[in-house]
PDB file of C-alpha atoms and ligand atoms in Angstrom:
ATOM      1  CA  MET A1323       3.095   1.324  -2.492  1.00 96.00           C
ATOM      2  CA  ILE A1324      -0.218   1.887  -4.215  1.00 96.00           C
ATOM      3  CA  LYS A1325      -1.933   4.760  -6.001  1.00 96.00           C
ATOM      4  CA  ILE A1326      -3.833   6.967  -3.585  1.00 97.00           C
ATOM      5  CA  ILE A1327      -6.609   9.300  -4.693  1.00 97.00           C
ATOM      6  CA  ARG A1328      -6.067  12.748  -3.187  1.00 98.00           C
ATOM      7  CA  THR A1329      -9.117  13.666  -1.121  1.00 97.00           C
ATOM      8  CA  MET A1330     -10.488  17.157  -0.527  1.00 97.00           C
ATOM      9  CA  PRO A1331      -8.694  19.174   2.158  1.00 97.00           C
ATOM     10  CA  PRO A1332     -10.292  19.235   5.625  1.00 97.00           C
ATOM     11  CA  HIS A1333     -12.749  22.119   5.875  1.00 97.00           C
ATOM     12  CA  GLN A1334     -10.677  23.701   8.661  1.00 96.00           C
ATOM     13  CA  LEU A1335      -7.857  24.222   6.180  1.00 96.00           C
ATOM     14  CA  SER A1336      -9.447  27.250   4.505  1.00 96.00           C
ATOM     15  CA  PRO A1337      -7.350  29.498   2.248  1.00 96.00           C
ATOM     16  CA  GLU A1338      -7.331  32.163   5.003  1.00 97.00           C
ATOM     17  CA  ILE A1339      -6.058  29.685   7.611  1.00 96.00           C
ATOM     18  CA  VAL A1340      -3.432  28.330   5.206  1.00 97.00           C
ATOM     19  CA  LYS A1341      -2.187  31.861   4.525  1.00 97.00           C
ATOM     20  CA  GLN A1342      -2.166  32.808   8.204  1.00 97.00           C
ATOM     21  CA  LEU A1343      -0.430  29.627   9.415  1.00 97.00           C
ATOM     22  CA  THR A1344       2.087  29.656   6.569  1.00 97.00           C
ATOM     23  CA  GLU A1345       3.116  33.158   7.607  1.00 97.00           C
ATOM     24  CA  ASP A1346       3.242  31.937  11.193  1.00 96.00           C
ATOM     25  CA  TYR A1347       5.570  29.079  10.153  1.00 96.00           C
ATOM     26  CA  MET A1348       7.793  31.402   8.138  1.00 95.00           C
ATOM     27  CA  SER A1349       8.399  33.622  11.133  1.00 96.00           C
ATOM     28  CA  THR A1350       8.339  31.162  14.050  1.00 96.00           C
ATOM     29  CA  LYS A1351       9.085  27.716  12.469  1.00 95.00           C
ATOM     30  CA  ARG A1352       6.244  26.404  14.636  1.00 95.00           C
ATOM     31  CA  ASN A1353       4.846  22.952  13.733  1.00 95.00           C
ATOM     32  CA  VAL A1354       1.672  24.438  12.252  1.00 96.00           C
ATOM     33  CA  TRP A1355       0.868  21.199  10.359  1.00 95.00           C
ATOM     34  CA  ASN A1356       0.885  19.076  13.506  1.00 94.00           C
ATOM     35  CA  VAL A1357      -2.847  19.210  14.216  1.00 94.00           C
ATOM     36  CA  GLY A1358      -5.479  16.500  14.551  1.00 94.00           C
ATOM     37  CA  TYR A1359      -7.724  17.556  11.691  1.00 96.00           C
ATOM     38  CA  ILE A1360      -4.865  17.360   9.172  1.00 96.00           C
ATOM     39  CA  LYS A1361      -3.648  13.993  10.478  1.00 95.00           C
ATOM     40  CA  ASN A1362      -7.155  12.523  10.474  1.00 95.00           C
ATOM     41  CA  ALA A1363      -7.820  13.729   6.925  1.00 97.00           C
ATOM     42  CA  LEU A1364      -4.524  12.219   5.744  1.00 97.00           C
ATOM     43  CA  LEU A1365      -5.287   8.910   7.506  1.00 95.00           C
ATOM     44  CA  ASP A1366      -8.697   8.821   5.829  1.00 96.00           C
ATOM     45  CA  MET A1367      -7.061   9.434   2.455  1.00 97.00           C
ATOM     46  CA  SER A1368      -4.606   6.516   2.762  1.00 96.00           C
ATOM     47  CA  ASN A1369      -6.738   3.954   4.654  1.00 95.00           C
ATOM     48  CA  SER A1370      -4.520   4.723   7.664  1.00 95.00           C
ATOM     49  CA  LYS A1371      -1.371   3.481   5.932  1.00 96.00           C
ATOM     50  CA  CYS A1372       2.048   5.003   5.353  1.00 96.00           C
ATOM     51  CA  ILE A1373       1.916   6.329   1.817  1.00 96.00           C
ATOM     52  CA  PHE A1374       5.262   4.741   0.945  1.00 97.00           C
ATOM     53  CA  CYS A1375       5.824   1.479   2.863  1.00 95.00           C
ATOM     54  CA  GLU A1376       2.138   0.613   3.543  1.00 95.00           C
ATOM     55  CA  CYS A1377       2.534  -0.069   7.268  1.00 93.00           C
ATOM     56  CA  LYS A1378      -0.611   0.701   9.272  1.00 93.00           C
ATOM     57  CA  LEU A1379      -0.385   3.975  11.127  1.00 94.00           C
ATOM     58  CA  GLY A1380      -1.820   4.624  14.546  1.00 83.00           C
ATOM     59  CA  GLU A1381      -1.063   1.068  15.656  1.00 64.00           C
ATOM     60  CA  GLU A1382       1.588  -0.166  18.052  1.00 60.00           C
ATOM     61  CA  SER A1383       4.317   2.463  17.912  1.00 62.00           C
ATOM     62  CA  LYS A1384       3.614   3.522  14.314  1.00 79.00           C
ATOM     63  CA  TYR A1385       2.108   6.954  14.731  1.00 87.00           C
ATOM     64  CA  ILE A1386       1.399   9.127  11.722  1.00 91.00           C
ATOM     65  CA  GLU A1387       3.849  11.836  10.825  1.00 93.00           C
ATOM     66  CA  VAL A1388       2.809  14.563   8.407  1.00 95.00           C
ATOM     67  CA  GLU A1389       5.112  14.433   5.429  1.00 96.00           C
ATOM     68  CA  HIS A1390       5.843  17.424   3.233  1.00 97.00           C
ATOM     69  CA  PHE A1391       6.492  15.844  -0.154  1.00 98.00           C
ATOM     70  CA  HIS A1392       8.384  18.979  -1.172  1.00 98.00           C
ATOM     71  CA  PRO A1393      10.362  19.573   2.027  1.00 97.00           C
ATOM     72  CA  LYS A1394       9.281  22.512   4.135  1.00 96.00           C
ATOM     73  CA  SER A1395      12.903  23.432   4.741  1.00 96.00           C
ATOM     74  CA  LEU A1396      13.338  24.153   1.013  1.00 97.00           C
ATOM     75  CA  TYR A1397       9.808  25.140   0.053  1.00 97.00           C
ATOM     76  CA  PRO A1398       8.333  26.786   3.175  1.00 97.00           C
ATOM     77  CA  GLU A1399       5.526  28.357   1.138  1.00 97.00           C
ATOM     78  CA  GLU A1400       4.111  24.826   0.714  1.00 97.00           C
ATOM     79  CA  VAL A1401       4.156  24.003   4.421  1.00 97.00           C
ATOM     80  CA  LEU A1402       0.354  23.812   4.539  1.00 97.00           C
ATOM     81  CA  SER A1403      -0.408  23.223   0.896  1.00 97.00           C
ATOM     82  CA  TRP A1404      -2.845  20.293   1.064  1.00 98.00           C
ATOM     83  CA  THR A1405      -1.467  18.652  -2.085  1.00 98.00           C
ATOM     84  CA  ASN A1406       2.001  18.676  -0.498  1.00 98.00           C
ATOM     85  CA  LEU A1407       0.958  16.769   2.626  1.00 98.00           C
ATOM     86  CA  LEU A1408       1.159  12.981   2.934  1.00 97.00           C
ATOM     87  CA  PRO A1409       0.691  10.464   5.794  1.00 97.00           C
ATOM     88  CA  ILE A1410       3.959   8.727   6.515  1.00 96.00           C
ATOM     89  CA  CYS A1411       5.604   6.521   9.143  1.00 94.00           C
ATOM     90  CA  LYS A1412       8.575   7.497  11.266  1.00 93.00           C
ATOM     91  CA  ARG A1413      10.922   5.151   9.365  1.00 94.00           C
ATOM     92  CA  CYS A1414      10.133   6.614   5.940  1.00 95.00           C
ATOM     93  CA  ASN A1415      10.105  10.190   7.235  1.00 95.00           C
ATOM     94  CA  GLY A1416      13.502   9.700   8.835  1.00 95.00           C
ATOM     95  CA  LEU A1417      14.947   8.560   5.523  1.00 96.00           C
ATOM     96  CA  LYS A1418      13.366  11.108   3.220  1.00 95.00           C
ATOM     97  CA  ARG A1419      14.219  14.073   5.436  1.00 94.00           C
ATOM     98  CA  ASP A1420      15.014  17.114   3.241  1.00 95.00           C
ATOM     99  CA  HIS A1421      15.423  15.230  -0.027  1.00 97.00           C
ATOM    100  CA  ASP A1422      14.696  17.758  -2.780  1.00 98.00           C
ATOM    101  CA  THR A1423      11.805  16.190  -4.682  1.00 98.00           C
ATOM    102  CA  LYS A1424      11.729  19.012  -7.230  1.00 98.00           C
ATOM    103  CA  LEU A1425      15.374  18.589  -8.232  1.00 98.00           C
ATOM    104  CA  ASN A1426      15.419  14.799  -7.853  1.00 98.00           C
ATOM    105  CA  PRO A1427      11.838  13.526  -7.999  1.00 98.00           C
ATOM    106  CA  ILE A1428      10.618  10.356  -6.340  1.00 98.00           C
ATOM    107  CA  ILE A1429       7.225   8.701  -6.725  1.00 98.00           C
ATOM    108  CA  ASN A1430       4.360  10.655  -5.215  1.00 98.00           C
ATOM    109  CA  PRO A1431       1.582   8.052  -4.855  1.00 98.00           C
ATOM    110  CA  THR A1432      -1.117  10.750  -4.934  1.00 98.00           C
ATOM    111  CA  VAL A1433       0.128  11.892  -8.335  1.00 98.00           C
ATOM    112  CA  ASP A1434       1.991   8.964  -9.903  1.00 97.00           C
ATOM    113  CA  GLU A1435       0.848   5.396 -10.450  1.00 96.00           C
ATOM    114  CA  PRO A1436       3.498   3.384  -8.520  1.00 96.00           C
ATOM    115  CA  LYS A1437       3.132   0.279 -10.688  1.00 94.00           C
ATOM    116  CA  ASP A1438       4.315   2.286 -13.693  1.00 95.00           C
ATOM    117  CA  TYR A1439       7.696   2.574 -11.937  1.00 96.00           C
ATOM    118  CA  LEU A1440       7.937  -0.365  -9.520  1.00 96.00           C
ATOM    119  CA  PHE A1441       7.208  -4.039  -9.269  1.00 95.00           C
ATOM    120  CA  ILE A1442       7.819  -6.674  -6.582  1.00 96.00           C
ATOM    121  CA  LYS A1443       9.919  -9.769  -7.093  1.00 94.00           C
ATOM    122  CA  ASP A1444      11.173 -12.056  -4.327  1.00 94.00           C
ATOM    123  CA  TYR A1445       9.666  -9.625  -1.804  1.00 96.00           C
ATOM    124  CA  ARG A1446      11.931  -6.837  -2.991  1.00 97.00           C
ATOM    125  CA  TYR A1447      10.867  -3.735  -4.844  1.00 97.00           C
ATOM    126  CA  ARG A1448      12.368  -3.567  -8.335  1.00 96.00           C
ATOM    127  CA  ALA A1449      12.561  -0.449 -10.448  1.00 96.00           C
ATOM    128  CA  ILE A1450      11.206  -0.120 -13.964  1.00 95.00           C
ATOM    129  CA  ASP A1451      12.971   3.195 -14.536  1.00 95.00           C
ATOM    130  CA  ASP A1452      15.106   5.848 -12.837  1.00 97.00           C
ATOM    131  CA  LEU A1453      12.193   7.323 -10.899  1.00 98.00           C
ATOM    132  CA  GLY A1454      11.509   3.914  -9.395  1.00 97.00           C
ATOM    133  CA  LYS A1455      15.183   3.369  -8.696  1.00 97.00           C
ATOM    134  CA  ARG A1456      15.573   6.692  -6.890  1.00 98.00           C
ATOM    135  CA  THR A1457      12.404   6.063  -4.869  1.00 98.00           C
ATOM    136  CA  ILE A1458      13.710   2.685  -3.692  1.00 98.00           C
ATOM    137  CA  ARG A1459      17.058   4.200  -2.733  1.00 98.00           C
ATOM    138  CA  VAL A1460      15.805   7.324  -0.970  1.00 98.00           C
ATOM    139  CA  LEU A1461      13.201   5.411   1.036  1.00 98.00           C
ATOM    140  CA  GLN A1462      15.332   2.250   1.425  1.00 97.00           C
ATOM    141  CA  LEU A1463      12.346   0.168   0.363  1.00 97.00           C
ATOM    142  CA  ASN A1464      14.467  -2.986   0.426  1.00 97.00           C
ATOM    143  CA  ASP A1465      15.715  -2.575   3.992  1.00 96.00           C
ATOM    144  CA  SER A1466      16.287  -6.258   4.859  1.00 95.00           C
ATOM    145  CA  ASP A1467      15.508  -6.210   8.561  1.00 94.00           C
ATOM    146  CA  ARG A1468      12.675  -3.726   8.641  1.00 93.00           C
ATOM    147  CA  LEU A1469      10.889  -4.427   5.355  1.00 95.00           C
ATOM    148  CA  VAL A1470      12.048  -7.426   3.304  1.00 97.00           C
ATOM    149  CA  LEU A1471      12.058 -10.020   6.107  1.00 96.00           C
ATOM    150  CA  PRO A1472       8.621  -8.947   7.419  1.00 95.00           C
ATOM    151  CA  ARG A1473       7.342  -9.094   3.805  1.00 96.00           C
ATOM    152  CA  PHE A1474       8.723 -12.608   3.473  1.00 97.00           C
ATOM    153  CA  LYS A1475       6.951 -13.665   6.669  1.00 97.00           C
ATOM    154  CA  ILE A1476       3.659 -12.331   5.321  1.00 97.00           C
ATOM    155  CA  GLY A1477       4.262 -14.169   2.053  1.00 97.00           C
ATOM    156  CA  GLU A1478       5.120 -17.392   3.862  1.00 98.00           C
ATOM    157  CA  ALA A1479       1.925 -17.186   5.923  1.00 98.00           C
ATOM    158  CA  ILE A1480      -0.126 -16.711   2.750  1.00 98.00           C
ATOM    159  CA  ALA A1481       1.682 -19.560   0.971  1.00 98.00           C
ATOM    160  CA  THR A1482       1.013 -21.864   3.931  1.00 98.00           C
ATOM    161  CA  ALA A1483      -2.652 -20.852   4.048  1.00 98.00           C
ATOM    162  CA  ILE A1484      -3.258 -21.444   0.339  1.00 98.00           C
ATOM    163  CA  GLU A1485      -1.365 -24.734   0.470  1.00 98.00           C
ATOM    164  CA  SER A1486      -3.699 -25.932   3.204  1.00 98.00           C
ATOM    165  CA  LEU A1487      -6.667 -24.994   0.984  1.00 98.00           C
ATOM    166  CA  VAL A1488      -5.291 -27.190  -1.798  1.00 98.00           C
ATOM    167  CA  ARG A1489      -5.147 -30.062   0.702  1.00 97.00           C
ATOM    168  CA  VAL A1490      -8.796 -29.452   1.640  1.00 97.00           C
ATOM    169  CA  LYS A1491      -9.754 -29.399  -2.063  1.00 97.00           C
ATOM    170  CA  ASP A1492      -7.891 -32.627  -2.797  1.00 97.00           C
ATOM    171  CA  LYS A1493      -9.685 -34.488  -0.005  1.00 94.00           C
ATOM    172  CA  ILE A1494     -13.239 -33.397  -0.766  1.00 93.00           C
ATOM    173  CA  ASP A1495     -15.694 -36.273  -0.894  1.00 92.00           C
ATOM    174  CA  ILE A1496     -19.441 -36.433  -1.186  1.00 92.00           C
ATOM    175  CA  ASP A1497     -20.053 -36.538   2.570  1.00 92.00           C
ATOM    176  CA  THR A1498     -18.126 -33.401   3.390  1.00 92.00           C
ATOM    177  CA  LYS A1499     -18.440 -31.462   0.131  1.00 95.00           C
ATOM    178  CA  THR A1500     -20.675 -28.667   1.414  1.00 96.00           C
ATOM    179  CA  GLU A1501     -18.614 -27.881   4.475  1.00 96.00           C
ATOM    180  CA  ASP A1502     -15.319 -28.231   2.603  1.00 97.00           C
ATOM    181  CA  ASP A1503     -16.519 -25.992  -0.226  1.00 97.00           C
ATOM    182  CA  ASN A1504     -17.638 -23.396   2.298  1.00 97.00           C
ATOM    183  CA  GLU A1505     -14.251 -23.530   4.007  1.00 97.00           C
ATOM    184  CA  LEU A1506     -12.523 -22.953   0.683  1.00 98.00           C
ATOM    185  CA  ILE A1507     -14.752 -19.997  -0.199  1.00 98.00           C
ATOM    186  CA  ILE A1508     -14.454 -18.297   3.186  1.00 98.00           C
ATOM    187  CA  LYS A1509     -10.700 -18.768   3.546  1.00 98.00           C
ATOM    188  CA  LEU A1510      -9.954 -17.754  -0.020  1.00 98.00           C
ATOM    189  CA  ARG A1511     -12.093 -14.653   0.446  1.00 98.00           C
ATOM    190  CA  LYS A1512     -10.130 -13.803   3.577  1.00 98.00           C
ATOM    191  CA  LEU A1513      -6.860 -14.075   1.653  1.00 98.00           C
ATOM    192  CA  LEU A1514      -8.204 -11.809  -1.089  1.00 98.00           C
ATOM    193  CA  VAL A1515      -9.351  -9.283   1.532  1.00 98.00           C
ATOM    194  CA  SER A1516      -5.728  -9.048   2.702  1.00 97.00           C
ATOM    195  CA  CYS A1517      -4.853  -7.892  -0.837  1.00 97.00           C
ATOM    196  CA  GLN A1518      -7.333  -4.993  -0.838  1.00 97.00           C
ATOM    197  CA  PRO A1519      -6.006  -1.439  -0.806  1.00 96.00           C
ATOM    198  CA  ASP A1520      -7.127  -0.799   2.771  1.00 95.00           C
ATOM    199  CA  SER A1521      -5.121  -3.745   4.142  1.00 96.00           C
ATOM    200  CA  GLU A1522      -1.648  -3.350   5.577  1.00 94.00           C
ATOM    201  CA  TYR A1523       1.096  -4.318   3.089  1.00 96.00           C
ATOM    202  CA  SER A1524      -1.560  -5.113   0.475  1.00 97.00           C
ATOM    203  CA  THR A1525       0.979  -5.146  -2.370  1.00 96.00           C
ATOM    204  CA  VAL A1526       3.005  -7.802  -0.542  1.00 97.00           C
ATOM    205  CA  CYS A1527      -0.107  -9.901   0.097  1.00 97.00           C
ATOM    206  CA  SER A1528      -1.247  -9.642  -3.529  1.00 97.00           C
ATOM    207  CA  TYR A1529       2.252 -10.536  -4.743  1.00 96.00           C
ATOM    208  CA  ALA A1530       2.273 -13.634  -2.521  1.00 97.00           C
ATOM    209  CA  LEU A1531      -1.231 -14.752  -3.449  1.00 98.00           C
ATOM    210  CA  LEU A1532      -1.457 -13.876  -7.131  1.00 96.00           C
ATOM    211  CA  THR A1533       1.875 -15.460  -8.044  1.00 96.00           C
ATOM    212  CA  ASP A1534       1.067 -18.737  -6.286  1.00 97.00           C
ATOM    213  CA  ASP A1535      -0.083 -21.599  -8.549  1.00 97.00           C
ATOM    214  CA  ASN A1536      -1.976 -23.056  -5.585  1.00 98.00           C
ATOM    215  CA  TYR A1537      -4.243 -19.997  -5.586  1.00 98.00           C
ATOM    216  CA  PHE A1538      -5.237 -20.632  -9.188  1.00 98.00           C
ATOM    217  CA  GLU A1539      -5.716 -24.332  -8.494  1.00 98.00           C
ATOM    218  CA  VAL A1540      -8.250 -23.528  -5.768  1.00 98.00           C
ATOM    219  CA  LYS A1541      -9.866 -20.845  -7.904  1.00 98.00           C
ATOM    220  CA  ASP A1542     -10.192 -23.220 -10.878  1.00 98.00           C
ATOM    221  CA  TYR A1543     -11.903 -25.747  -8.632  1.00 98.00           C
ATOM    222  CA  LEU A1544     -14.393 -23.139  -7.363  1.00 98.00           C
ATOM    223  CA  VAL A1545     -15.066 -21.960 -10.925  1.00 98.00           C
ATOM    224  CA  SER A1546     -15.646 -25.542 -12.093  1.00 98.00           C
ATOM    225  CA  GLU A1547     -18.123 -26.065  -9.251  1.00 97.00           C
ATOM    226  CA  ASN A1548     -19.918 -22.759  -9.974  1.00 97.00           C
ATOM    227  CA  LEU A1549     -18.826 -21.504  -6.562  1.00 98.00           C
ATOM    228  CA  TRP A1550     -16.680 -18.617  -7.798  1.00 97.00           C
ATOM    229  CA  ASP A1551     -19.113 -15.815  -7.036  1.00 96.00           C
ATOM    230  CA  PHE A1552     -19.358 -12.125  -7.854  1.00 97.00           C
ATOM    231  CA  GLU A1553     -17.728 -11.097  -4.575  1.00 97.00           C
ATOM    232  CA  LEU A1554     -14.669 -13.302  -5.118  1.00 98.00           C
ATOM    233  CA  GLU A1555     -14.375 -12.002  -8.677  1.00 98.00           C
ATOM    234  CA  ARG A1556     -14.595  -8.406  -7.456  1.00 98.00           C
ATOM    235  CA  LEU A1557     -11.986  -8.953  -4.745  1.00 98.00           C
ATOM    236  CA  GLU A1558      -9.622 -10.590  -7.238  1.00 98.00           C
ATOM    237  CA  THR A1559     -10.075  -7.793  -9.786  1.00 97.00           C
ATOM    238  CA  VAL A1560      -9.259  -5.140  -7.173  1.00 97.00           C
ATOM    239  CA  SER A1561      -6.261  -7.180  -5.965  1.00 97.00           C
ATOM    240  CA  PHE A1562      -4.798  -7.332  -9.469  1.00 95.00           C
ATOM    241  CA  LYS A1563      -5.530  -3.664 -10.085  1.00 93.00           C
ATOM    242  CA  HIS A1564      -3.472  -2.554  -7.077  1.00 92.00           C
ATOM    243  CA  SER A1565      -0.837  -5.258  -7.203  1.00 93.00           C
ATOM    244  CA  LEU A1566       2.777  -4.731  -8.172  1.00 92.00           C
ATOM    245  CA  VAL A1567       2.954  -8.121  -9.848  1.00 89.00           C
ATOM    246  CA  ARG A1568       4.767  -7.629 -13.098  1.00 83.00           C
ATOM    247  CA  ASN A1569       3.161 -10.491 -15.003  1.00 61.00           C
ATOM    248  CA  LYS A1570       1.371  -8.595 -17.791  1.00 54.00           C
ATOM    249  CA  GLU A1571      -1.041 -11.431 -18.525  1.00 45.00           C
ATOM    250  CA  HIS A1572      -2.500 -10.844 -15.075  1.00 41.00           C
ATOM    251  CA  SER A1573      -2.779  -7.090 -15.553  1.00 40.00           C
ATOM    252  CA  ILE A1574      -6.158  -5.542 -16.148  1.00 37.00           C
TER     253      ILE A1574
HETATM  254 ZN1   ZN B1601       6.634   4.062   5.835  1.00 75.03          ZN
END
């Protein structure tokens, strides 16, 4: 879960339309929010990810569902309020259902900074306070089969990849230095790209990479060889900024 900047509402969602469709919903209970322009605007806002679990939406069977952060069943006047709408996956929507977020708040990533309330350890979300705790429980963010095991697989793939880079680094000799250095730069960059906010499960990827000593061993080598460039530095800075790694010395 990462902080998402709320974008402007789609131009089709004018105050007149909101008023008209909200009245329509009140009287008919029609799915007035279930339209392409709202879904597309929400996907643009979240880099096409579920706002809570970070799975990519619109891929495989993970279609976007329009989430009403304050449930429409309890707060029907907010059924088309742009600031109440979030992109969400079927799994998370099915769990949150009509949970009353005004009486018992959970994290709203377009309002709250998730890392103020959550961190990741051993591929599980951990709570810093009660808001984090309730968010984990309501959304079952540590569902073993559907979330924790897939996170572990991602982490294992990253650990294997960075371990292989250490092996490349340790075998560099004068004859192959250029090609080996280039391999290190390109593969490390690719790993850092997986930690960027637009990547699926970016918080899991950044946890796996930025807590791995092998990553820093490869980075230190590139720095010592003057190969750690502006782009790598920028990617690392963004990765730390959006990560849920608790280690304060790595915070920026
Ligand atoms: Zn989800």
